[in-house]
Coordinates of C-alpha atoms and ligand atoms in Angstrom, one line a residue:
M16 CA 42.4 -55.9 -39.2
M17 CA 46.3 -55.2 -38.1
K18 CA 47.2 -51.2 -38.1
K19 CA 50.2 -50.8 -40.1
F20 CA 53.7 -50.7 -38.0
N21 CA 54.3 -46.8 -37.5
D22 CA 58.2 -46.5 -38.2
T23 CA 58.2 -42.4 -38.6
F24 CA 60.8 -42.1 -35.7
L25 CA 63.1 -44.7 -37.1
R26 CA 62.7 -43.0 -40.9
A27 CA 63.4 -39.4 -39.4
I28 CA 66.6 -40.2 -37.8
R29 CA 68.1 -42.0 -40.8
G30 CA 66.7 -38.6 -42.7
E31 CA 64.5 -40.6 -44.8
Q32 CA 60.9 -39.5 -46.1
I33 CA 58.2 -38.9 -43.9
D34 CA 54.8 -37.6 -44.0
H35 CA 54.6 -36.1 -40.5
V36 CA 57.3 -34.9 -37.4
P37 CA 57.7 -37.7 -35.1
V38 CA 57.7 -37.2 -31.0
W39 CA 57.6 -38.8 -28.1
Y40 CA 58.0 -37.6 -24.0
M41 CA 61.1 -38.1 -22.0
R42 CA 59.0 -39.8 -19.1
Q43 CA 55.8 -40.5 -20.9
A44 CA 54.6 -43.0 -18.4
G45 CA 55.1 -41.8 -14.8
R46 CA 52.7 -40.2 -12.5
Y47 CA 51.1 -37.4 -14.4
Q48 CA 48.5 -40.5 -15.6
A49 CA 45.7 -41.6 -13.0
E50 CA 46.4 -45.1 -14.1
Y51 CA 50.0 -45.4 -13.1
R52 CA 49.4 -43.2 -10.0
E53 CA 47.1 -46.6 -8.8
I54 CA 49.3 -49.2 -9.6
K55 CA 52.0 -47.2 -7.8
K56 CA 49.8 -47.5 -4.4
T57 CA 51.0 -51.3 -4.2
R58 CA 53.9 -51.5 -6.0
T59 CA 57.7 -49.8 -6.2
L60 CA 59.4 -48.9 -9.3
F61 CA 61.7 -52.4 -8.9
E62 CA 58.4 -53.7 -8.6
I63 CA 56.7 -52.9 -11.4
T64 CA 59.4 -53.9 -13.9
H65 CA 60.2 -57.0 -12.0
D66 CA 56.6 -57.9 -13.4
S67 CA 57.1 -58.0 -17.9
E68 CA 53.3 -57.6 -17.9
L69 CA 53.0 -55.2 -16.1
G70 CA 55.8 -53.4 -17.3
A71 CA 54.7 -53.8 -21.0
Y72 CA 51.0 -52.6 -19.9
V73 CA 53.2 -49.0 -18.4
T74 CA 55.7 -49.0 -21.5
E75 CA 52.1 -49.2 -23.6
L76 CA 50.0 -46.4 -22.2
P77 CA 51.4 -43.5 -23.2
V78 CA 51.2 -44.7 -26.9
K79 CA 47.8 -45.5 -26.5
Q80 CA 46.6 -42.6 -24.7
L81 CA 48.8 -39.9 -25.9
G82 CA 49.4 -41.3 -30.1
V83 CA 53.2 -40.9 -30.4
D84 CA 55.8 -42.5 -32.7
A85 CA 57.9 -44.2 -30.0
A86 CA 57.9 -45.7 -26.4
I87 CA 60.3 -45.7 -24.3
L88 CA 60.8 -48.8 -22.5
Y89 CA 59.5 -48.4 -18.5
K90 CA 62.4 -49.2 -16.1
D91 CA 64.9 -46.5 -14.5
I92 CA 68.7 -45.7 -15.3
M93 CA 69.0 -47.7 -11.7
T94 CA 68.0 -51.0 -13.1
P95 CA 71.4 -52.8 -13.8
L96 CA 72.7 -51.7 -11.2
P97 CA 72.0 -54.0 -8.7
S98 CA 73.7 -56.4 -10.8
M99 CA 76.4 -55.0 -10.4
G100 CA 76.2 -54.8 -6.8
V101 CA 75.0 -51.5 -6.2
D102 CA 72.3 -51.3 -2.7
V103 CA 70.1 -48.9 -4.6
E104 CA 66.0 -48.2 -3.4
I105 CA 63.9 -45.3 -5.1
K106 CA 62.4 -43.4 -3.3
S107 CA 59.4 -41.5 -4.7
G108 CA 59.9 -38.0 -4.6
I109 CA 63.4 -38.2 -3.9
G110 CA 64.8 -40.4 -6.4
P111 CA 67.6 -43.0 -6.4
V112 CA 69.1 -43.8 -2.9
I113 CA 72.3 -45.9 -2.6
A114 CA 73.5 -47.5 0.8
N115 CA 76.7 -48.4 0.2
P116 CA 78.5 -45.1 -1.6
I117 CA 81.9 -45.1 -3.9
R118 CA 84.8 -43.5 -2.0
T119 CA 87.8 -45.8 -2.8
M120 CA 89.9 -47.9 -5.1
A121 CA 88.6 -50.9 -2.8
D122 CA 84.9 -49.3 -3.4
V123 CA 85.3 -50.0 -7.0
E124 CA 87.3 -52.9 -7.4
A125 CA 84.3 -54.5 -5.3
L126 CA 81.8 -53.7 -8.0
Q127 CA 81.4 -56.7 -9.6
P128 CA 80.5 -56.6 -14.1
F129 CA 77.0 -56.2 -14.7
N130 CA 75.1 -60.0 -15.7
R131 CA 72.5 -59.8 -18.1
E132 CA 71.0 -62.9 -16.0
D133 CA 70.3 -60.8 -13.6
I134 CA 67.4 -59.1 -15.4
P135 CA 65.9 -61.8 -17.2
Y136 CA 62.5 -59.7 -16.9
I137 CA 63.4 -56.4 -18.6
Y138 CA 64.3 -58.8 -21.9
E139 CA 61.1 -60.7 -21.1
T140 CA 59.1 -57.1 -21.3
I141 CA 60.6 -56.1 -25.2
R142 CA 59.8 -59.4 -26.4
L143 CA 56.2 -58.6 -25.0
L144 CA 56.5 -55.2 -26.2
R145 CA 57.7 -55.9 -30.1
E146 CA 54.8 -58.4 -30.4
R147 CA 51.9 -55.6 -29.4
L148 CA 53.6 -52.3 -30.2
E149 CA 52.8 -50.2 -33.6
V150 CA 55.4 -47.7 -33.0
P151 CA 59.1 -48.3 -32.4
L152 CA 60.8 -49.3 -28.8
I153 CA 63.2 -47.2 -27.6
G154 CA 65.9 -48.7 -25.1
F155 CA 68.4 -46.8 -22.6
S156 CA 71.0 -46.7 -20.1
G157 CA 72.3 -44.2 -18.1
A158 CA 75.3 -42.9 -18.9
P159 CA 78.4 -43.2 -16.9
F160 CA 78.9 -39.9 -15.0
T161 CA 75.5 -39.5 -14.1
L162 CA 75.3 -43.1 -12.4
A163 CA 78.4 -42.1 -11.1
S164 CA 77.2 -39.3 -9.8
Y165 CA 75.1 -41.0 -7.5
M166 CA 77.2 -44.4 -6.6
I167 CA 79.7 -41.9 -5.1
E168 CA 77.3 -39.1 -3.8
G169 CA 74.6 -41.8 -2.5
G170 CA 71.2 -40.0 -3.8
P171 CA 70.4 -37.2 -6.1
S172 CA 72.4 -33.7 -5.1
K173 CA 72.4 -30.8 -6.5
G174 CA 76.3 -29.7 -6.4
Y175 CA 77.9 -32.8 -7.4
H176 CA 80.4 -32.0 -4.8
K177 CA 81.6 -35.0 -3.8
T178 CA 81.4 -36.6 -7.3
K179 CA 83.9 -34.1 -8.8
A180 CA 86.0 -33.8 -5.9
L181 CA 87.0 -37.8 -6.4
M182 CA 86.9 -36.9 -10.3
Y183 CA 89.8 -34.1 -9.6
G184 CA 91.5 -35.6 -6.4
Q185 CA 91.3 -39.6 -6.9
P186 CA 91.5 -39.6 -10.8
E187 CA 92.7 -43.1 -10.7
V188 CA 89.6 -44.1 -8.6
W189 CA 87.5 -41.6 -11.0
H190 CA 88.8 -43.1 -14.8
A191 CA 88.6 -46.9 -12.6
L192 CA 84.9 -46.3 -12.0
M193 CA 84.4 -45.0 -16.3
E194 CA 85.9 -48.3 -17.7
K195 CA 84.0 -50.4 -15.1
L196 CA 80.4 -48.7 -15.8
G197 CA 81.4 -47.7 -19.7
D198 CA 81.8 -51.8 -19.9
M199 CA 78.5 -52.4 -18.0
V200 CA 76.6 -49.7 -20.6
I201 CA 77.9 -51.8 -23.5
D202 CA 76.5 -54.6 -22.2
Y203 CA 73.5 -53.6 -21.3
I204 CA 72.4 -52.2 -24.1
K205 CA 73.6 -55.0 -26.2
S206 CA 71.6 -57.5 -24.1
Q207 CA 68.4 -55.1 -24.8
V208 CA 69.1 -54.8 -28.6
D209 CA 69.3 -58.4 -29.0
A210 CA 65.9 -58.7 -26.9
G211 CA 64.5 -56.2 -29.8
I212 CA 64.5 -52.9 -28.5
Q213 CA 64.8 -50.8 -31.7
A214 CA 67.1 -47.3 -30.5
F215 CA 68.3 -46.6 -27.9
Q216 CA 68.7 -43.1 -25.4
I217 CA 72.2 -42.6 -23.4
F218 CA 71.3 -40.3 -20.4
D219 CA 73.7 -38.3 -19.3
S220 CA 71.1 -36.3 -17.0
W221 CA 74.0 -34.8 -15.5
V222 CA 76.8 -34.3 -16.8
G223 CA 75.9 -30.9 -17.8
T224 CA 77.1 -29.6 -14.1
T225 CA 81.1 -30.6 -15.5
S226 CA 83.3 -28.0 -17.6
R227 CA 84.0 -28.7 -21.8
K228 CA 87.8 -29.3 -20.8
D229 CA 86.8 -31.7 -17.9
Y230 CA 84.2 -33.4 -19.9
V231 CA 86.7 -33.9 -22.9
R232 CA 89.7 -35.5 -20.0
Y233 CA 87.6 -37.6 -17.5
I234 CA 84.4 -38.6 -19.8
K235 CA 84.6 -38.3 -23.2
P236 CA 87.1 -41.1 -23.7
T237 CA 84.1 -44.0 -22.4
M238 CA 81.3 -42.0 -24.5
E239 CA 83.9 -42.7 -27.1
R240 CA 84.3 -46.5 -26.8
I241 CA 80.6 -46.2 -25.7
F242 CA 79.7 -45.4 -29.1
T243 CA 82.1 -46.4 -31.2
E244 CA 81.4 -50.1 -29.7
L245 CA 77.6 -50.0 -29.8
K246 CA 77.6 -48.8 -33.4
D247 CA 77.8 -52.5 -34.4
T248 CA 74.3 -53.2 -33.3
G249 CA 73.2 -51.0 -36.0
V250 CA 70.6 -48.8 -33.7
P251 CA 70.1 -45.8 -33.8
M252 CA 71.8 -43.7 -30.7
I253 CA 70.9 -40.7 -29.1
M254 CA 72.7 -38.6 -26.7
F255 CA 70.7 -36.5 -23.9
G256 CA 71.8 -34.3 -21.1
V257 CA 70.2 -31.4 -19.1
G258 CA 72.3 -27.6 -19.1
A259 CA 74.7 -29.3 -21.6
S260 CA 74.6 -26.9 -24.0
H261 CA 78.1 -25.7 -23.8
L262 CA 79.6 -29.6 -24.6
A263 CA 76.8 -30.0 -28.0
E264 CA 80.2 -30.2 -30.4
E265 CA 81.8 -32.8 -28.2
W266 CA 78.8 -35.0 -28.6
H267 CA 78.6 -33.9 -31.9
S268 CA 81.7 -35.5 -32.6
L269 CA 81.0 -39.0 -30.8
P270 CA 79.9 -41.8 -33.4
L271 CA 76.6 -40.8 -32.3
D272 CA 73.2 -40.6 -34.8
V273 CA 70.6 -38.2 -32.2
V274 CA 71.7 -35.3 -30.3
G275 CA 69.0 -34.4 -27.4
L276 CA 68.9 -30.8 -26.7
D277 CA 67.6 -29.0 -23.8
W278 CA 65.9 -25.8 -24.2
R279 CA 68.4 -23.6 -23.1
L280 CA 70.0 -24.2 -26.5
S281 CA 67.7 -23.2 -29.7
I282 CA 68.1 -25.5 -32.3
D283 CA 68.8 -22.3 -34.8
E284 CA 71.7 -21.9 -32.3
A285 CA 72.7 -25.8 -32.4
R286 CA 72.7 -25.4 -36.5
E287 CA 74.8 -22.2 -36.7
R288 CA 77.4 -24.3 -34.1
G289 CA 77.7 -26.6 -37.0
L290 CA 75.3 -29.8 -35.0
T291 CA 74.2 -31.3 -39.0
K292 CA 73.4 -34.6 -37.2
P293 CA 69.7 -35.3 -36.2
V294 CA 68.4 -33.1 -33.1
Q295 CA 65.6 -33.7 -30.9
G296 CA 63.5 -31.9 -28.1
N297 CA 63.5 -29.5 -26.7
L298 CA 60.2 -27.9 -25.4
D299 CA 60.9 -26.8 -21.9
P300 CA 58.2 -28.9 -20.3
S301 CA 57.2 -25.9 -18.0
Y302 CA 55.3 -25.0 -21.4
L303 CA 52.7 -27.8 -20.3
L304 CA 51.1 -25.9 -17.9
A305 CA 51.0 -22.8 -19.6
P306 CA 47.7 -21.6 -21.8
W307 CA 46.8 -23.5 -24.8
D308 CA 48.0 -20.5 -26.9
I309 CA 51.3 -20.0 -25.6
L310 CA 52.1 -23.6 -26.0
E311 CA 51.0 -23.5 -29.8
A312 CA 53.1 -20.7 -30.3
K313 CA 56.4 -22.2 -28.4
T314 CA 55.3 -25.5 -30.1
K315 CA 55.3 -24.0 -33.4
E316 CA 58.6 -21.7 -33.3
I317 CA 60.2 -25.1 -32.7
L318 CA 58.6 -27.4 -35.3
D319 CA 60.3 -24.5 -37.6
M320 CA 63.6 -24.1 -36.5
G321 CA 63.4 -28.1 -36.2
M322 CA 61.9 -29.1 -39.5
K323 CA 64.5 -26.9 -41.6
Q324 CA 66.5 -30.1 -42.5
P325 CA 66.0 -33.9 -42.6
G326 CA 66.0 -35.4 -39.4
F327 CA 64.3 -33.9 -36.6
I328 CA 62.7 -35.6 -33.5
F329 CA 60.0 -33.7 -31.2
N330 CA 60.6 -34.1 -27.8
L331 CA 60.8 -32.3 -24.1
G332 CA 63.6 -30.6 -23.0
H333 CA 63.2 -32.9 -19.9
G334 CA 60.7 -35.2 -18.5
I335 CA 57.2 -34.8 -18.2
F336 CA 56.4 -33.7 -14.0
P337 CA 53.3 -35.0 -11.9
E338 CA 51.6 -31.8 -12.4
V339 CA 50.8 -31.9 -16.3
D340 CA 47.1 -32.8 -17.4
P341 CA 47.2 -36.0 -19.8
E342 CA 44.9 -33.8 -22.0
V343 CA 47.5 -31.3 -22.6
L344 CA 49.8 -34.0 -24.1
K345 CA 47.3 -35.6 -26.1
R346 CA 46.3 -32.5 -28.1
L347 CA 50.1 -31.3 -28.6
T348 CA 50.7 -34.5 -30.1
A349 CA 48.0 -34.2 -32.3
F350 CA 49.2 -30.5 -32.9
I351 CA 52.8 -31.1 -33.5
H352 CA 51.4 -34.2 -36.0
D353 CA 48.7 -32.0 -37.7
Y354 CA 51.1 -28.8 -38.3
S355 CA 54.2 -30.7 -39.8
K356 CA 51.5 -32.9 -42.0
E357 CA 50.4 -29.6 -43.2
K358 CA 53.7 -27.8 -43.4
M359 CA 55.3 -30.9 -45.3
E360 CA 52.6 -30.9 -48.0
V361 CA 53.0 -27.7 -48.8
G362 CA 56.5 -28.0 -49.2
K363 CA 56.1 -30.6 -51.7
Ligands
CP3_25 C1 68.0 -39.0 -13.5 C2 67.5 -40.5 -14.2 C3 66.7 -41.0 -13.4 N1 66.0 -41.9 -14.1 C4 66.3 -41.6 -15.1 C5 66.8 -40.5 -15.5 C6 67.2 -40.0 -16.7 C7 66.2 -39.2 -17.1 C8 65.8 -38.0 -16.4 O1 67.3 -37.0 -16.6 O2 65.0 -37.4 -15.8 C9 65.7 -41.9 -16.1 C10 63.9 -42.9 -16.4 N2 63.1 -43.4 -15.3 C11 61.9 -43.8 -15.9 C12 62.1 -43.3 -16.9 C13 61.0 -44.4 -17.7 C14 60.6 -43.9 -19.0 C15 59.8 -42.5 -19.6 O3 60.7 -41.7 -19.6 O4 58.8 -43.3 -19.6 C16 63.2 -43.2 -17.8 C17 63.7 -43.0 -18.8 C18 60.7 -44.1 -14.9 C19 61.5 -43.5 -13.6 N3 61.8 -43.5 -12.5 C20 61.0 -42.5 -11.1 C21 59.9 -42.3 -11.8 C22 58.9 -41.3 -10.9 C23 58.7 -42.0 -9.2 C24 58.7 -43.2 -9.7 O5 57.5 -43.5 -10.2 O6 58.7 -44.2 -8.6 C25 59.5 -43.0 -12.7 C26 58.6 -42.8 -13.4 C27 62.2 -42.2 -10.1 C28 63.2 -41.8 -10.6 N4 64.4 -42.0 -10.6 C29 65.4 -41.1 -11.0 C30 65.0 -39.9 -10.6 C31 65.8 -38.5 -10.4 C32 63.5 -40.4 -10.1 C33 62.3 -39.3 -10.0 C34 62.2 -39.1 -8.5 C35 60.4 -38.5 -7.9 O7 60.3 -37.6 -8.4 O8 60.1 -39.3 -7.8 C36 67.0 -41.2 -11.9

């Protein structure tokens, strides 16, 4: 018998009637899973994504194992960059490393427009997943600032000094780069929507390193254009970044649907600051290593805050890390479902 499609995640975003709080986890496909580690013994991330059957398997695995309410397409924020001429490799335990960093206007001019024909395997994975999944499929893209930070630094960074030096010192180069990456994000998300994704998240993971004033001046115009152009897709749009509480009002004012929060700003505080839109978050993933009663108490606290108004999706404040026990995530998912279900029934 076919199981009924669980659209709780999409209904929650629309503020519709639901019977439990939906949950999914950033990095729900990854090295905390034994099956994933086994696959990674012989294949790189790019090799997995080029194999649509394998990409679909890895995407679906946490949905089956944990019982989460949404799947996030397995790929990386680096996936579209080779199409633009970026020479990128993802090194295990380090992250993306780029051999041809951006330093000058000539480097920006040399970037090619993203071409969806370069990544047919991603769309094939989306099509396979839409046939198989009983929960919505989330697509995603990195945001221009976060992608630019890798492209300028040449890899992961602590201070983002080269990125900001280019932003402040060569603003015309910076804006040209933001424009090109903005074009890519728009077409890349549209292409994923055409293939069948049902929501998307924009990862501006490292944008919290900029001030509010700089965000408005150097980054927000491109974000405004991205969300304005993508609104027509009709697919819910989620924003996320780490340590970006000071930008929460700026995000809220963008034409997006869901504001993702990390653990630095509580949901109550976000509401007090006028964030009336649906929120997603925000358990500090470190709690996943704490004893169960401590994790449960914190989860309850977040659910109690999130459930004060419609439009709440439970997630972590950042991705799952390799040391986390899958059994803990399974128990947590069941707890979120049971606790919120009970609370909704009492509230009726
Ligand atoms: C900044 C960023 C990257 N990639 C991503 C971000 C934004 C989210 C965030 O803030 O963490 C997004 C991403 N990367 C990956 C996903 C898959 C979907 C999911 O969340 O399950 C998603 C959503 C796979 C991946 N991307 C990567 C892994 C882990 C290593 C691997 O399996 O090769 C996975 C599962 C590699 C990667 N790729 C990147 C980093 C920092 C790393 C980690 C390096 C490491 O610790 O080894 C860049």
